[in-house]
Tab-separated table of C-alpha atoms in Angstrom:
chain	number	residue	atom	x	y	z
B	1	MET	CA	-16.938	46.867	-13.627
B	2	GLU	CA	-20.413	45.347	-13.182
B	3	PRO	CA	-21.126	42.218	-15.251
B	4	THR	CA	-23.671	42.586	-17.991
B	5	ALA	CA	-26.999	40.710	-18.001
B	6	GLU	CA	-25.640	38.285	-20.599
B	7	GLN	CA	-22.556	37.597	-18.494
B	8	ARG	CA	-24.715	36.955	-15.425
B	9	LYS	CA	-26.863	34.509	-17.367
B	10	GLU	CA	-23.764	32.708	-18.666
B	11	GLU	CA	-22.408	32.456	-15.116
B	12	GLN	CA	-25.702	31.000	-13.888
B	13	ARG	CA	-25.701	28.441	-16.712
B	14	ARG	CA	-22.102	27.491	-15.835
B	15	ARG	CA	-22.976	27.047	-12.150
B	16	ARG	CA	-25.982	24.877	-12.969
B	17	PHE	CA	-23.861	22.768	-15.327
B	18	ILE	CA	-21.243	22.150	-12.640
B	19	ALA	CA	-23.771	21.631	-9.856
B	20	ASN	CA	-25.866	19.127	-11.851
B	21	ALA	CA	-22.887	16.977	-12.801
B	22	TRP	CA	-22.064	13.699	-11.030
B	23	MET	CA	-21.301	14.352	-7.356
B	24	LEU	CA	-17.877	13.222	-6.112
B	25	LEU	CA	-17.588	14.949	-2.759
B	26	GLU	CA	-19.713	17.086	-0.426
B	27	LYS	CA	-18.598	18.669	2.827
B	28	THR	CA	-20.185	21.247	5.097
B	29	GLY	CA	-18.772	22.961	8.155
B	30	GLN	CA	-18.171	26.177	10.060
B	31	ALA	CA	-15.187	28.335	9.319
B	32	PRO	CA	-12.550	28.526	12.086
B	33	ALA	CA	-12.741	31.262	14.733
B	34	PRO	CA	-13.196	34.186	14.878
B	35	SER	CA	-15.463	33.643	11.821
B	36	LYS	CA	-18.854	32.027	12.385
B	37	ASP	CA	-19.684	31.554	8.721
B	38	TYR	CA	-21.044	28.254	7.430
B	39	CYS	CA	-19.582	26.828	4.265
B	40	GLN	CA	-20.426	24.079	1.783
B	41	LEU	CA	-18.019	22.421	-0.618
B	42	LEU	CA	-19.338	20.476	-3.629
B	43	VAL	CA	-16.991	18.662	-5.990
B	44	THR	CA	-18.502	17.256	-9.180
B	45	THR	CA	-17.058	15.710	-12.309
B	46	GLU	CA	-17.156	19.153	-13.991
B	47	GLY	CA	-15.830	21.437	-11.218
B	48	VAL	CA	-16.213	22.827	-7.722
B	49	ILE	CA	-19.052	24.789	-6.118
B	50	TRP	CA	-18.229	26.851	-2.996
B	51	ARG	CA	-21.116	28.274	-0.979
B	52	TRP	CA	-21.068	30.335	2.224
B	53	TRP	CA	-23.543	31.767	4.682
B	54	LYS	CA	-22.301	34.870	6.536
B	55	ILE	CA	-23.244	34.904	10.222
B	56	SER	CA	-23.511	38.404	11.697
B	57	LEU	CA	-24.240	39.327	15.325
B	58	ARG	CA	-25.697	42.684	14.274
B	59	ARG	CA	-29.461	42.542	13.953
B	60	SER	CA	-29.550	45.303	11.415
B	61	ALA	CA	-27.114	43.559	9.088
B	62	VAL	CA	-28.636	41.887	6.019
B	63	VAL	CA	-26.219	39.344	4.591
B	64	TYR	CA	-27.139	37.012	1.717
B	65	PRO	CA	-25.575	33.649	1.001
B	66	GLY	CA	-22.817	33.611	-1.558
B	67	GLU	CA	-21.681	31.101	-4.168
B	68	TRP	CA	-19.064	30.699	-6.831
B	69	ALA	CA	-18.283	27.942	-9.261
B	70	VAL	CA	-14.911	26.977	-10.682
B	71	ALA	CA	-14.471	24.652	-13.673
B	72	ARG	CA	-12.496	21.474	-13.087
B	73	GLU	CA	-9.490	22.524	-15.187
B	74	ASP	CA	-9.215	25.876	-13.357
B	75	VAL	CA	-9.441	24.632	-9.756
B	76	GLU	CA	-5.699	24.145	-9.199
B	77	ASP	CA	-4.933	27.732	-10.294
B	78	ASP	CA	-7.724	29.308	-8.194
B	79	GLU	CA	-5.758	30.385	-5.095
B	80	ARG	CA	-8.790	31.990	-3.448
B	81	LEU	CA	-10.855	28.809	-3.661
B	82	MET	CA	-8.005	26.563	-2.508
B	83	GLY	CA	-7.257	28.950	0.354
B	84	GLU	CA	-10.871	28.837	1.577
B	85	VAL	CA	-11.018	25.062	1.316
B	86	GLU	CA	-7.793	24.657	3.312
B	87	ARG	CA	-8.778	27.258	5.900
B	88	THR	CA	-12.187	25.647	6.521
B	89	PHE	CA	-11.633	21.937	6.017
B	90	GLY	CA	-7.856	21.458	6.239
B	91	SER	CA	-5.002	20.486	3.896
B	92	ASP	CA	-6.130	16.855	3.506
B	93	VAL	CA	-9.453	17.915	1.994
B	94	LYS	CA	-7.660	20.391	-0.253
B	95	GLU	CA	-5.420	17.615	-1.600
B	96	GLN	CA	-8.449	15.391	-2.097
B	97	VAL	CA	-10.198	18.133	-4.086
B	98	LEU	CA	-7.146	18.551	-6.300
B	99	HIS	CA	-6.914	14.791	-6.918
B	100	LEU	CA	-10.605	14.605	-7.787
B	101	CYS	CA	-10.338	17.500	-10.207
B	102	LYS	CA	-7.288	15.961	-11.843
B	103	ARG	CA	-9.202	12.662	-11.962
B	104	SER	CA	-6.213	10.886	-10.413
B	105	ASN	CA	-8.066	9.369	-7.467
B	106	ASP	CA	-8.092	5.572	-7.494
B	107	PHE	CA	-11.402	4.754	-5.797
B	108	LEU	CA	-11.307	0.990	-6.327
B	109	SER	CA	-7.985	0.367	-4.655
B	110	LYS	CA	-9.241	2.216	-1.521
B	111	LEU	CA	-12.208	-0.110	-1.123
B	112	PRO	CA	-12.094	-2.685	1.686
B	113	GLN	CA	-10.587	-6.066	0.679
B	114	LYS	CA	-13.891	-7.868	1.429
B	115	LEU	CA	-15.791	-5.595	-0.963
B	116	LEU	CA	-13.134	-5.955	-3.696
B	117	VAL	CA	-13.411	-9.731	-3.434
B	118	LYS	CA	-17.209	-9.465	-3.722
B	119	ILE	CA	-16.891	-7.365	-6.885
B	120	ALA	CA	-14.276	-9.684	-8.421
B	121	SER	CA	-16.559	-12.657	-7.789
B	122	TYR	CA	-18.918	-11.380	-10.504
B	123	LEU	CA	-16.158	-11.145	-13.131
B	124	SER	CA	-15.293	-13.821	-15.662
B	125	LEU	CA	-12.155	-15.868	-15.138
B	126	GLU	CA	-10.341	-13.959	-17.883
B	127	ASP	CA	-11.258	-10.641	-16.243
B	128	VAL	CA	-10.019	-11.798	-12.833
B	129	ILE	CA	-6.653	-12.754	-14.361
B	130	ALA	CA	-6.461	-9.375	-16.120
B	131	MET	CA	-7.466	-7.553	-12.921
B	132	ALA	CA	-4.542	-9.179	-11.056
B	133	HIS	CA	-2.145	-7.355	-13.444
B	134	CYS	CA	-3.603	-3.871	-12.762
B	135	SER	CA	-2.034	-3.080	-9.353
B	136	LYS	CA	-0.580	-4.666	-6.240
B	137	ALA	CA	-3.834	-4.151	-4.373
B	138	PHE	CA	-5.823	-5.916	-7.108
B	139	ARG	CA	-3.253	-8.717	-7.236
B	140	ARG	CA	-3.613	-9.327	-3.480
B	141	CYS	CA	-7.376	-9.419	-3.954
B	142	CYS	CA	-7.210	-11.826	-6.899
B	143	LEU	CA	-5.027	-14.273	-4.954
B	144	THR	CA	-7.251	-14.546	-1.869
B	145	ASP	CA	-8.627	-17.971	-1.044
B	146	CYS	CA	-12.103	-16.528	-0.498
B	147	LEU	CA	-12.320	-15.333	-4.136
B	148	TRP	CA	-11.141	-18.626	-5.613
B	149	ARG	CA	-13.524	-20.567	-3.414
B	150	ASN	CA	-16.371	-18.522	-4.946
B	151	ILE	CA	-15.009	-19.101	-8.447
B	152	PHE	CA	-14.697	-22.855	-7.787
B	153	LEU	CA	-18.274	-22.944	-6.519
B	154	GLN	CA	-19.545	-21.139	-9.647
B	155	HIS	CA	-17.961	-23.770	-11.900
B	156	HIS	CA	-18.587	-26.911	-9.835
B	157	LYS	CA	-21.921	-26.022	-8.176
B	158	GLN	CA	-21.050	-27.814	-4.915
B	159	ILE	CA	-18.085	-28.338	-2.582
B	160	THR	CA	-17.569	-31.649	-0.810
B	161	PRO	CA	-15.798	-31.963	2.583
B	162	GLU	CA	-12.913	-33.746	0.788
B	163	VAL	CA	-12.397	-30.795	-1.559
B	164	GLU	CA	-12.572	-28.427	1.441
B	165	GLN	CA	-9.781	-30.382	3.124
B	166	LEU	CA	-7.673	-30.439	-0.042
B	167	ALA	CA	-8.103	-26.678	-0.454
B	168	ALA	CA	-6.904	-26.140	3.118
B	169	GLU	CA	-3.677	-27.935	2.155
B	170	HIS	CA	-3.151	-26.636	-1.405
B	171	THR	CA	-5.193	-23.353	-1.646
B	172	TRP	CA	-8.424	-22.948	-3.632
B	173	ARG	CA	-6.652	-21.415	-6.630
B	174	LYS	CA	-4.483	-24.516	-7.079
B	175	ILE	CA	-7.484	-26.790	-6.643
B	176	PHE	CA	-9.467	-24.830	-9.256
B	177	PHE	CA	-6.763	-25.137	-11.912
B	178	THR	CA	-6.135	-28.837	-11.142
B	179	ASP	CA	-7.724	-31.028	-13.846
B	180	LYS	CA	-10.450	-33.459	-12.848
B	181	LEU	CA	-8.309	-36.599	-13.142
B	182	LYS	CA	-5.559	-35.179	-10.957
B	183	LEU	CA	-8.152	-33.917	-8.483
B	184	GLN	CA	-9.668	-37.405	-8.231
B	185	MET	CA	-6.186	-38.835	-7.581
B	186	LEU	CA	-5.556	-36.293	-4.851
B	187	MET	CA	-8.896	-37.095	-3.256
B	188	SER	CA	-8.182	-40.847	-3.430
B	189	ARG	CA	-4.798	-40.324	-1.856
B	190	GLN	CA	-6.393	-38.201	0.837
B	191	ARG	CA	-8.963	-40.938	1.624
B	192	THR	CA	-6.173	-43.498	1.937
B	193	GLN	CA	-4.142	-41.257	4.275
B	194	THR	CA	-7.240	-40.522	6.379
B	195	LYS	CA	-8.009	-44.254	6.640
B	196	LEU	CA	-4.401	-45.025	7.652
B	197	ARG	CA	-4.418	-42.299	10.295
B	198	SER	CA	-7.715	-43.650	11.627
B	199	ASN	CA	-6.278	-47.189	11.888
B	200	ASP	CA	-3.152	-45.890	13.663
B	201	ASN	CA	-5.318	-44.056	16.197
B	202	GLU	CA	-7.332	-47.201	16.859
B	203	ILE	CA	-4.175	-49.229	17.500
B	204	GLN	CA	-2.777	-46.568	19.819
B	205	ASN	CA	-6.010	-46.510	21.792
B	206	LYS	CA	-5.830	-50.233	22.533
B	207	GLN	CA	-4.084	-51.606	25.656
B	208	VAL	CA	-2.094	-54.867	25.784
B	209	VAL	CA	-2.240	-56.659	29.169
B	210	PRO	CA	-0.709	-60.010	30.307
B	211	VAL	CA	-3.046	-62.947	31.032
B	212	ASN	CA	-2.135	-66.120	32.926
B	213	GLY	CA	1.421	-65.186	33.655
B	214	ASN	CA	2.261	-63.726	30.210
B	215	GLU	CA	1.353	-66.971	28.532
B	216	GLU	CA	-1.676	-65.244	26.837
B	217	ILE	CA	-2.033	-61.661	25.680
B	218	ALA	CA	-5.392	-59.952	25.558
B	219	VAL	CA	-6.129	-56.671	23.773
B	220	VAL	CA	-8.568	-54.584	25.757
B	221	GLU	CA	-10.300	-51.469	24.525
B	222	PRO	CA	-9.920	-48.564	27.031
């Protein structure tokens, strides 16, 4: 049964609505042999658009491009659409389309660690702590030294070499949550230890040699 003019208009409005929604995925490719057709897959927040261009070797053949649109909630039950997607692009793309239509894809956790740290650097301290409780991937991101170094820099404006050395021993997160008085004590202790190590190295670099038959001892720098 041929669709009525009103039905055709409604179908066109539905296609435009799906096509103009926020784009999530676009793939193009040629169908596997023996077919030579070209296909395009568009996944938006409202559904899936499937387009194809029939390739015919016969000069007399007149073949027009085709298109159909499937609403997001109907994609999983559309066996024809899922079959075409799997046949042309493979089972991995089919699963990706299903996840996108179910809105179960976790895009943030799939981002590179470096990019996640960059995003987290713009959050407030309370948001970073809340983010660490969302997932294991976010927790790993929120515990990285690079992130806490950025947070420390935002609150203290500058980082001295002494603080850098302390952070290498205790992690930037621990240094950030250490109060100022305790931090000053740690820095003072570090200065003392550095000075003692420097004195020990100076003593070890000196040579003791006998003078006048061991009656006098002279210390000679190497």
